[in-house]
């Protein structure tokens, strides 16, 4: 059964864009959508920066940006790029000389915000030649808070048209020097403005597009704004990389980005917790139970759907639909594996039992996968 059969709009095919490579990660041209974040350490603190990069890599991050506001930060780039397990983008504002330092340091790409870089237009030829010689892509990033003053004066505000005009103007200057290895981002804190800007950008160019609701806000608010904007654009085929810019540690930004892509069917699912919101029928502290299950399965490497349910109305059905589940009440829980009740345990043993059954289920699946297939020779 298709989405059309259900009366739902079908996902549009991916927008056609040119493809570039950020280290070993293909971006655009039909490549998988990548998740990015930015370190919050001082880049010159190499050990702390590399430790944070290791944490976000484990969480599923594909590409990382590091800030380069000082000479000390620029000096740290060669070590960071050499030791980082994922490609490193240097984030440059104000000083064009750091662009050249980043390219020489081996950064996989450089992000520039023309509205924030002094004498940027006069240095584009030099930057284009250096980036081209090194095979380093440039990301032109335009934010509502740092729009080119000339464009801001023309439009009077950071409108979608202003954001796109500013970005494409700078891209055209690079193209004049024969450099088209570009990715573009037009960001705004308002998701509707951001969506409108990216729709317009997608119509007017074939550059890969990085999506972000900039300064999205605290965790819950920011994640919702980002998910709403990304969901609209990605279902329209617009977007090649994403960053969830919430006021939370980079690991949480990465987790949110991965969850958004998984929910949209754009990234392979890993562990998924299905849990009920709670109501007057529930006879267990479902919020606490769901949190305990999530904590127990933290880092579980296999793609299971685990249902944590709290009453007899929806509980058994949801638990049967999942790979693994529990329907709780009256101080005990029925444990389901692949739709079948396998055990009934006291409430205090639910989490421990779910983890045991998950490990056993994975072991059985691995064993079955290693058996010869019927009809084989």
mmCIF file of N, CA and C in Angstrom, residues 20 138-142 163-164 167-168 170-171 182-186 198 201 205 207-211 241:
data_model
loop_
_atom_site.group_PDB
_atom_site.id
_atom_site.type_symbol
_atom_site.label_atom_id
_atom_site.label_comp_id
_atom_site.label_asym_id
_atom_site.label_seq_id
_atom_site.Cartn_x
_atom_site.Cartn_y
_atom_site.Cartn_z
ATOM 1 N N UNK A 20 29.376 17.435 -4.193
ATOM 2 C CA UNK A 20 30.728 17.736 -3.742
ATOM 3 C C UNK A 20 31.099 16.746 -2.649
ATOM 4 N N UNK A 138 33.725 25.138 -0.447
ATOM 5 C CA UNK A 138 33.388 26.312 0.358
ATOM 6 C C UNK A 138 31.886 26.302 0.617
ATOM 7 N N UNK A 139 31.506 26.484 1.872
ATOM 8 C CA UNK A 139 30.093 26.661 2.181
ATOM 9 C C UNK A 139 29.838 28.137 2.423
ATOM 10 N N UNK A 140 28.949 28.707 1.623
ATOM 11 C CA UNK A 140 28.514 30.083 1.820
ATOM 12 C C UNK A 140 27.312 30.045 2.754
ATOM 13 N N UNK A 141 27.485 30.562 3.956
ATOM 14 C CA UNK A 141 26.411 30.534 4.946
ATOM 15 C C UNK A 141 25.887 31.924 5.215
ATOM 16 N N UNK A 142 24.595 32.115 5.046
ATOM 17 C CA UNK A 142 23.965 33.416 5.295
ATOM 18 C C UNK A 142 22.929 33.244 6.392
ATOM 19 N N UNK A 163 17.827 36.811 2.028
ATOM 20 C CA UNK A 163 18.765 35.741 2.347
ATOM 21 C C UNK A 163 19.282 35.071 1.080
ATOM 22 N N UNK A 164 18.380 34.765 0.163
ATOM 23 C CA UNK A 164 18.772 34.073 -1.061
ATOM 24 C C UNK A 164 19.607 34.978 -1.958
ATOM 25 N N UNK A 167 23.184 35.151 -0.607
ATOM 26 C CA UNK A 167 23.941 33.916 -0.813
ATOM 27 C C UNK A 167 24.331 33.733 -2.276
ATOM 28 N N UNK A 168 23.377 33.945 -3.168
ATOM 29 C CA UNK A 168 23.659 33.728 -4.586
ATOM 30 C C UNK A 168 24.600 34.782 -5.155
ATOM 31 N N UNK A 170 27.166 36.049 -3.519
ATOM 32 C CA UNK A 170 28.510 35.608 -3.165
ATOM 33 C C UNK A 170 28.919 34.379 -3.975
ATOM 34 N N UNK A 171 27.970 33.468 -4.219
ATOM 35 C CA UNK A 171 28.273 32.297 -5.040
ATOM 36 C C UNK A 171 28.673 32.715 -6.444
ATOM 37 N N UNK A 182 30.745 24.590 -4.315
ATOM 38 C CA UNK A 182 30.078 25.378 -3.284
ATOM 39 C C UNK A 182 28.867 24.660 -2.712
ATOM 40 N N UNK A 183 28.630 24.891 -1.436
ATOM 41 C CA UNK A 183 27.405 24.484 -0.756
ATOM 42 C C UNK A 183 26.826 25.745 -0.127
ATOM 43 N N UNK A 184 25.506 25.845 -0.059
ATOM 44 C CA UNK A 184 24.879 27.073 0.428
ATOM 45 C C UNK A 184 23.943 26.767 1.587
ATOM 46 N N UNK A 185 23.918 27.683 2.558
ATOM 47 C CA UNK A 185 22.953 27.618 3.652
ATOM 48 C C UNK A 185 22.319 28.990 3.820
ATOM 49 N N UNK A 186 20.999 29.030 3.875
ATOM 50 C CA UNK A 186 20.281 30.260 4.213
ATOM 51 C C UNK A 186 19.432 29.945 5.437
ATOM 52 N N UNK A 198 14.568 28.546 1.684
ATOM 53 C CA UNK A 198 15.177 27.367 1.069
ATOM 54 C C UNK A 198 14.402 26.885 -0.148
ATOM 55 N N UNK A 201 15.653 29.252 -2.777
ATOM 56 C CA UNK A 201 17.026 28.900 -3.130
ATOM 57 C C UNK A 201 17.063 27.664 -4.023
ATOM 58 N N UNK A 205 19.045 27.593 -7.991
ATOM 59 C CA UNK A 205 20.415 27.107 -8.153
ATOM 60 C C UNK A 205 20.446 25.588 -8.039
ATOM 61 N N UNK A 207 23.186 24.190 -6.322
ATOM 62 C CA UNK A 207 24.165 23.906 -5.280
ATOM 63 C C UNK A 207 23.553 22.987 -4.221
ATOM 64 N N UNK A 208 24.346 22.118 -3.593
ATOM 65 C CA UNK A 208 23.850 21.399 -2.419
ATOM 66 C C UNK A 208 23.433 22.400 -1.338
ATOM 67 N N UNK A 209 22.432 22.047 -0.565
ATOM 68 C CA UNK A 209 21.867 22.949 0.437
ATOM 69 C C UNK A 209 22.006 22.345 1.826
ATOM 70 N N UNK A 210 22.535 23.157 2.733
ATOM 71 C CA UNK A 210 22.605 22.783 4.146
ATOM 72 C C UNK A 210 21.429 23.441 4.867
ATOM 73 N N UNK A 211 20.660 22.647 5.623
ATOM 74 C CA UNK A 211 19.480 23.146 6.303
ATOM 75 C C UNK A 211 19.763 23.408 7.777
ATOM 76 N N UNK A 241 22.340 18.399 3.767
ATOM 77 C CA UNK A 241 22.901 18.204 5.108
ATOM 78 C C UNK A 241 22.028 18.994 6.079
#
